[in-house]
Every structure is written in C-alpha cells, then in structure tokens.
C-alpha cells in the first residue's frame, strides 16, 4: 500500500542539509517526521497559502526543505508549482530543496528541469513510516534545488552531474 507520509531518513536529510542547507523550514511535515523546528503540516495547508511561507514565522526563513507527500492521491505537480511560486514572489526564501520521486517524462518533471538543479540520488531511499524502515517506494528518487534568481547570475539547472548517495 502506497503511503504519502514517508519520512526522509535522517542520514539522507543530513547529506542534503550539508550540501544545500542549513534549512530553516520543513514545508511538508508533521510532528512525528519534521526535520526542522519550524515546519508546516497538513493543517497549515501550505499549498493554499496566499502569503509567502515565511510570513507565518518570526525568524527569517532562507532555506526550505520539502519532501512533499506523493502517491496516487497526492500528485507532485502542485508542490512543484508552489515551490517555484514561492521563489517568484517577494520573501526571504532563497533556496528550496525538494526530495521527489523520479519523474522523467512527467509534466511536472519537464516543468522543473529548466528551473532547478536536478540531483541524482544513488540507490533506493529506505524511507521511514512512523519511524520504522519500510520497503522503498517503487520509484527511484531525485533532489531538485530551486534558487531565487540573482541579477547577472545563472544558477545551474537540469542534470548537472550532482549526486547524493541515498543508501545507508
């Protein structure tokens, strides 16, 4: 049975945090699987906010971790669009790091490639469910690093050769 509540294993989060963090906000979490002190849960409904994500918090939010729920009833594209939108509006966010299923040829994947640095995850990620290891989902995973545009600078986009080992 597919779950939309897979938790990122701590070691994999640490690898992303070292490479692209430190993160200030976990934008799709719950009390049991949050990776940061500041987090948005299902009740916050981050997809439907009209204000920038940082508007609900006092400290400045610069870097966001996002392992969105995904599965048959939770499509990825709304999260991808929302992350891109968050960087297109005035806010303090300058980086959003997304952990996503491998989605080659999916519409959201084609939409994201020209806007994000795509990071290949080596191996299948052993996600957690309620803190316990579960069989990996049927898909491989990848990272997508979205960065706020800076005038006169081009961030790397597409597959740049960057990898993170997803194995223990």
PDB file of C-alpha atoms in Angstrom:
ATOM      1  CA  UNK A   1       0.000   0.000   0.000  1.00  0.00           C
ATOM      2  CA  UNK A   2       1.439   3.349  -1.013  1.00  0.00           C
ATOM      3  CA  UNK A   3       1.811   5.959   1.681  1.00  0.00           C
ATOM      4  CA  UNK A   4       2.080   9.699   1.338  1.00  0.00           C
ATOM      5  CA  UNK A   5       3.682  10.025   4.779  1.00  0.00           C
ATOM      6  CA  UNK A   6       7.136   8.663   4.111  1.00  0.00           C
ATOM      7  CA  UNK A   7       9.770  10.242   6.316  1.00  0.00           C
ATOM      8  CA  UNK A   8      13.157  11.174   4.927  1.00  0.00           C
ATOM      9  CA  UNK A   9      15.799   9.033   6.661  1.00  0.00           C
ATOM     10  CA  UNK A  10      17.894  11.236   8.977  1.00  0.00           C
ATOM     11  CA  UNK A  11      21.188  10.366   7.223  1.00  0.00           C
ATOM     12  CA  UNK A  12      19.817  11.441   3.819  1.00  0.00           C
ATOM     13  CA  UNK A  13      18.415  14.667   5.228  1.00  0.00           C
ATOM     14  CA  UNK A  14      21.828  15.330   6.817  1.00  0.00           C
ATOM     15  CA  UNK A  15      23.508  14.865   3.420  1.00  0.00           C
ATOM     16  CA  UNK A  16      21.152  17.340   1.740  1.00  0.00           C
ATOM     17  CA  UNK A  17      21.447  19.736   4.676  1.00  0.00           C
ATOM     18  CA  UNK A  18      25.245  19.681   4.458  1.00  0.00           C
ATOM     19  CA  UNK A  19      25.223  20.236   0.696  1.00  0.00           C
ATOM     20  CA  UNK A  20      22.375  22.763   0.324  1.00  0.00           C
ATOM     21  CA  UNK A  21      21.376  23.937   3.821  1.00  0.00           C
ATOM     22  CA  UNK A  22      21.224  24.672   6.591  1.00  0.00           C
ATOM     23  CA  UNK A  23      17.463  24.574   6.283  1.00  0.00           C
ATOM     24  CA  UNK A  24      15.171  26.805   8.320  1.00  0.00           C
ATOM     25  CA  UNK A  25      11.769  25.315   7.482  1.00  0.00           C
ATOM     26  CA  UNK A  26      10.327  21.895   6.655  1.00  0.00           C
ATOM     27  CA  UNK A  27       7.427  22.788   4.354  1.00  0.00           C
ATOM     28  CA  UNK A  28       5.579  19.436   4.373  1.00  0.00           C
ATOM     29  CA  UNK A  29       5.819  17.589   7.672  1.00  0.00           C
ATOM     30  CA  UNK A  30       4.015  16.549  10.794  1.00  0.00           C
ATOM     31  CA  UNK A  31       5.032  16.453  14.435  1.00  0.00           C
ATOM     32  CA  UNK A  32       6.456  12.921  14.054  1.00  0.00           C
ATOM     33  CA  UNK A  33       8.554  13.391  10.905  1.00  0.00           C
ATOM     34  CA  UNK A  34       9.566  17.070  10.923  1.00  0.00           C
ATOM     35  CA  UNK A  35      13.185  17.793  10.111  1.00  0.00           C
ATOM     36  CA  UNK A  36      13.256  21.359  11.428  1.00  0.00           C
ATOM     37  CA  UNK A  37      11.872  23.145  14.473  1.00  0.00           C
ATOM     38  CA  UNK A  38       9.806  25.285  12.106  1.00  0.00           C
ATOM     39  CA  UNK A  39       7.530  23.191   9.925  1.00  0.00           C
ATOM     40  CA  UNK A  40       4.259  23.256   8.034  1.00  0.00           C
ATOM     41  CA  UNK A  41       1.826  20.409   8.484  1.00  0.00           C
ATOM     42  CA  UNK A  42      -1.381  19.309   6.804  1.00  0.00           C
ATOM     43  CA  UNK A  43      -3.446  21.716   8.925  1.00  0.00           C
ATOM     44  CA  UNK A  44      -1.295  24.617   7.663  1.00  0.00           C
ATOM     45  CA  UNK A  45      -2.163  23.638   4.077  1.00  0.00           C
ATOM     46  CA  UNK A  46       0.984  25.138   2.559  1.00  0.00           C
ATOM     47  CA  UNK A  47      -0.328  24.615  -0.977  1.00  0.00           C
ATOM     48  CA  UNK A  48      -3.218  27.010  -0.426  1.00  0.00           C
ATOM     49  CA  UNK A  49      -1.448  29.889   1.302  1.00  0.00           C
ATOM     50  CA  UNK A  50      -1.829  33.275  -0.347  1.00  0.00           C
ATOM     51  CA  UNK A  51       1.090  34.753   1.619  1.00  0.00           C
ATOM     52  CA  UNK A  52       4.721  33.595   1.339  1.00  0.00           C
ATOM     53  CA  UNK A  53       5.587  30.633   3.561  1.00  0.00           C
ATOM     54  CA  UNK A  54       7.880  32.732   5.809  1.00  0.00           C
ATOM     55  CA  UNK A  55       5.014  35.126   6.657  1.00  0.00           C
ATOM     56  CA  UNK A  56       3.815  32.814   9.443  1.00  0.00           C
ATOM     57  CA  UNK A  57       7.120  32.762  11.298  1.00  0.00           C
ATOM     58  CA  UNK A  58       9.118  35.367  13.186  1.00  0.00           C
ATOM     59  CA  UNK A  59      12.638  34.250  12.269  1.00  0.00           C
ATOM     60  CA  UNK A  60      13.865  34.828   8.757  1.00  0.00           C
ATOM     61  CA  UNK A  61      13.358  31.776   6.545  1.00  0.00           C
ATOM     62  CA  UNK A  62      16.114  31.455   3.918  1.00  0.00           C
ATOM     63  CA  UNK A  63      16.321  27.772   3.025  1.00  0.00           C
ATOM     64  CA  UNK A  64      13.428  25.332   2.854  1.00  0.00           C
ATOM     65  CA  UNK A  65      13.397  21.526   2.923  1.00  0.00           C
ATOM     66  CA  UNK A  66      10.464  19.955   1.090  1.00  0.00           C
ATOM     67  CA  UNK A  67       9.728  16.231   0.913  1.00  0.00           C
ATOM     68  CA  UNK A  68       6.118  16.587  -0.252  1.00  0.00           C
ATOM     69  CA  UNK A  69       3.512  13.888   0.157  1.00  0.00           C
ATOM     70  CA  UNK A  70       3.138  11.967  -3.070  1.00  0.00           C
ATOM     71  CA  UNK A  71       1.283   8.965  -4.295  1.00  0.00           C
ATOM     72  CA  UNK A  72      -1.854   8.149  -6.263  1.00  0.00           C
ATOM     73  CA  UNK A  73      -3.966  10.603  -4.254  1.00  0.00           C
ATOM     74  CA  UNK A  74      -1.207  13.208  -3.763  1.00  0.00           C
ATOM     75  CA  UNK A  75       0.203  14.402  -7.077  1.00  0.00           C
ATOM     76  CA  UNK A  76       3.625  16.059  -7.072  1.00  0.00           C
ATOM     77  CA  UNK A  77       2.923  18.830  -9.592  1.00  0.00           C
ATOM     78  CA  UNK A  78       1.020  21.143  -7.177  1.00  0.00           C
ATOM     79  CA  UNK A  79       4.021  21.067  -4.816  1.00  0.00           C
ATOM     80  CA  UNK A  80       6.459  21.763  -7.646  1.00  0.00           C
ATOM     81  CA  UNK A  81       4.366  24.710  -8.845  1.00  0.00           C
ATOM     82  CA  UNK A  82       4.055  26.066  -5.295  1.00  0.00           C
ATOM     83  CA  UNK A  83       7.820  25.846  -4.700  1.00  0.00           C
ATOM     84  CA  UNK A  84       8.536  27.680  -7.960  1.00  0.00           C
ATOM     85  CA  UNK A  85       5.915  30.276  -6.998  1.00  0.00           C
ATOM     86  CA  UNK A  86       7.482  30.804  -3.549  1.00  0.00           C
ATOM     87  CA  UNK A  87      10.724  31.866  -5.235  1.00  0.00           C
ATOM     88  CA  UNK A  88       8.956  34.149  -7.703  1.00  0.00           C
ATOM     89  CA  UNK A  89       7.331  36.350  -5.042  1.00  0.00           C
ATOM     90  CA  UNK A  90       8.857  38.713  -2.522  1.00  0.00           C
ATOM     91  CA  UNK A  91      10.002  36.750   0.526  1.00  0.00           C
ATOM     92  CA  UNK A  92      13.162  35.832   2.409  1.00  0.00           C
ATOM     93  CA  UNK A  93      13.410  32.356   0.838  1.00  0.00           C
ATOM     94  CA  UNK A  94      16.427  31.955  -1.415  1.00  0.00           C
ATOM     95  CA  UNK A  95      16.598  28.139  -1.755  1.00  0.00           C
ATOM     96  CA  UNK A  96      14.067  25.305  -1.763  1.00  0.00           C
ATOM     97  CA  UNK A  97      15.436  21.765  -1.745  1.00  0.00           C
ATOM     98  CA  UNK A  98      12.885  19.159  -2.809  1.00  0.00           C
ATOM     99  CA  UNK A  99      13.062  15.377  -2.429  1.00  0.00           C
ATOM    100  CA  UNK A 100      10.951  13.955  -5.238  1.00  0.00           C
ATOM    101  CA  UNK A 101      10.146  10.674  -6.950  1.00  0.00           C
ATOM    102  CA  UNK A 102      11.979  10.100 -10.201  1.00  0.00           C
ATOM    103  CA  UNK A 103       9.521  11.525 -12.699  1.00  0.00           C
ATOM    104  CA  UNK A 104      11.193  11.542 -16.095  1.00  0.00           C
ATOM    105  CA  UNK A 105       8.650  12.462 -18.769  1.00  0.00           C
ATOM    106  CA  UNK A 106       6.095  13.544 -16.187  1.00  0.00           C
ATOM    107  CA  UNK A 107       4.735  17.038 -16.864  1.00  0.00           C
ATOM    108  CA  UNK A 108       5.985  18.328 -13.508  1.00  0.00           C
ATOM    109  CA  UNK A 109       9.462  16.971 -14.242  1.00  0.00           C
ATOM    110  CA  UNK A 110       9.654  18.706 -17.611  1.00  0.00           C
ATOM    111  CA  UNK A 111       8.384  21.916 -15.975  1.00  0.00           C
ATOM    112  CA  UNK A 112      11.044  21.730 -13.257  1.00  0.00           C
ATOM    113  CA  UNK A 113      14.185  20.840 -15.248  1.00  0.00           C
ATOM    114  CA  UNK A 114      14.823  24.321 -16.703  1.00  0.00           C
ATOM    115  CA  UNK A 115      14.288  25.933 -13.288  1.00  0.00           C
ATOM    116  CA  UNK A 116      16.125  23.656 -10.837  1.00  0.00           C
ATOM    117  CA  UNK A 117      19.386  21.842 -10.388  1.00  0.00           C
ATOM    118  CA  UNK A 118      18.471  18.179 -10.542  1.00  0.00           C
ATOM    119  CA  UNK A 119      20.421  15.940  -8.161  1.00  0.00           C
ATOM    120  CA  UNK A 120      20.586  12.214  -8.855  1.00  0.00           C
ATOM    121  CA  UNK A 121      20.101  10.075  -5.758  1.00  0.00           C
ATOM    122  CA  UNK A 122      22.176   6.908  -5.960  1.00  0.00           C
ATOM    123  CA  UNK A 123      20.339   3.815  -4.782  1.00  0.00           C
ATOM    124  CA  UNK A 124      16.841   3.386  -3.427  1.00  0.00           C
ATOM    125  CA  UNK A 125      15.981   5.521  -0.423  1.00  0.00           C
ATOM    126  CA  UNK A 126      14.905   3.407   2.603  1.00  0.00           C
ATOM    127  CA  UNK A 127      12.125   5.728   3.781  1.00  0.00           C
ATOM    128  CA  UNK A 128      10.577   5.523   7.223  1.00  0.00           C
ATOM    129  CA  UNK A 129       6.913   5.243   8.147  1.00  0.00           C
ATOM    130  CA  UNK A 130       6.049   6.048  11.758  1.00  0.00           C
ATOM    131  CA  UNK A 131       9.792   5.928  12.469  1.00  0.00           C
ATOM    132  CA  UNK A 132      10.230   2.375  11.160  1.00  0.00           C
ATOM    133  CA  UNK A 133      12.021   1.384   7.937  1.00  0.00           C
ATOM    134  CA  UNK A 134       9.729   0.299   5.112  1.00  0.00           C
ATOM    135  CA  UNK A 135      10.328  -1.088   1.689  1.00  0.00           C
ATOM    136  CA  UNK A 136      11.321   1.664  -0.658  1.00  0.00           C
ATOM    137  CA  UNK A 137       8.614   3.062  -2.872  1.00  0.00           C
ATOM    138  CA  UNK A 138       8.524   1.629  -6.384  1.00  0.00           C
ATOM    139  CA  UNK A 139      10.187   4.749  -7.780  1.00  0.00           C
ATOM    140  CA  UNK A 140      13.723   5.992  -7.537  1.00  0.00           C
ATOM    141  CA  UNK A 141      14.166   9.474  -6.148  1.00  0.00           C
ATOM    142  CA  UNK A 142      15.913  12.707  -7.016  1.00  0.00           C
ATOM    143  CA  UNK A 143      16.594  16.076  -5.495  1.00  0.00           C
ATOM    144  CA  UNK A 144      15.585  19.361  -7.079  1.00  0.00           C
ATOM    145  CA  UNK A 145      17.297  22.525  -5.897  1.00  0.00           C
ATOM    146  CA  UNK A 146      15.383  25.716  -6.665  1.00  0.00           C
ATOM    147  CA  UNK A 147      17.167  29.014  -6.106  1.00  0.00           C
ATOM    148  CA  UNK A 148      15.950  32.600  -6.213  1.00  0.00           C
ATOM    149  CA  UNK A 149      17.204  34.328  -9.358  1.00  0.00           C
ATOM    150  CA  UNK A 150      20.017  36.838  -8.874  1.00  0.00           C
ATOM    151  CA  UNK A 151      20.524  39.509 -11.492  1.00  0.00           C
ATOM    152  CA  UNK A 152      23.665  38.800 -13.509  1.00  0.00           C
ATOM    153  CA  UNK A 153      23.984  35.212 -12.229  1.00  0.00           C
ATOM    154  CA  UNK A 154      22.750  31.927 -13.669  1.00  0.00           C
ATOM    155  CA  UNK A 155      22.275  29.020 -11.283  1.00  0.00           C
ATOM    156  CA  UNK A 156      22.894  25.532 -12.680  1.00  0.00           C
ATOM    157  CA  UNK A 157      19.725  23.890 -13.960  1.00  0.00           C
ATOM    158  CA  UNK A 158      18.882  20.460 -15.260  1.00  0.00           C
ATOM    159  CA  UNK A 159      21.047  17.446 -14.570  1.00  0.00           C
ATOM    160  CA  UNK A 160      24.487  18.840 -13.746  1.00  0.00           C
ATOM    161  CA  UNK A 161      26.177  15.649 -12.626  1.00  0.00           C
ATOM    162  CA  UNK A 162      25.456  16.299  -8.924  1.00  0.00           C
ATOM    163  CA  UNK A 163      24.719  13.157  -6.896  1.00  0.00           C
ATOM    164  CA  UNK A 164      23.882  12.256  -3.308  1.00  0.00           C
ATOM    165  CA  UNK A 165      24.161   8.704  -2.059  1.00  0.00           C
ATOM    166  CA  UNK A 166      20.711   7.580  -0.926  1.00  0.00           C
ATOM    167  CA  UNK A 167      21.972   4.373   0.614  1.00  0.00           C
ATOM    168  CA  UNK A 168      22.808   3.926   4.283  1.00  0.00           C
TER     169      UNK A 168
END
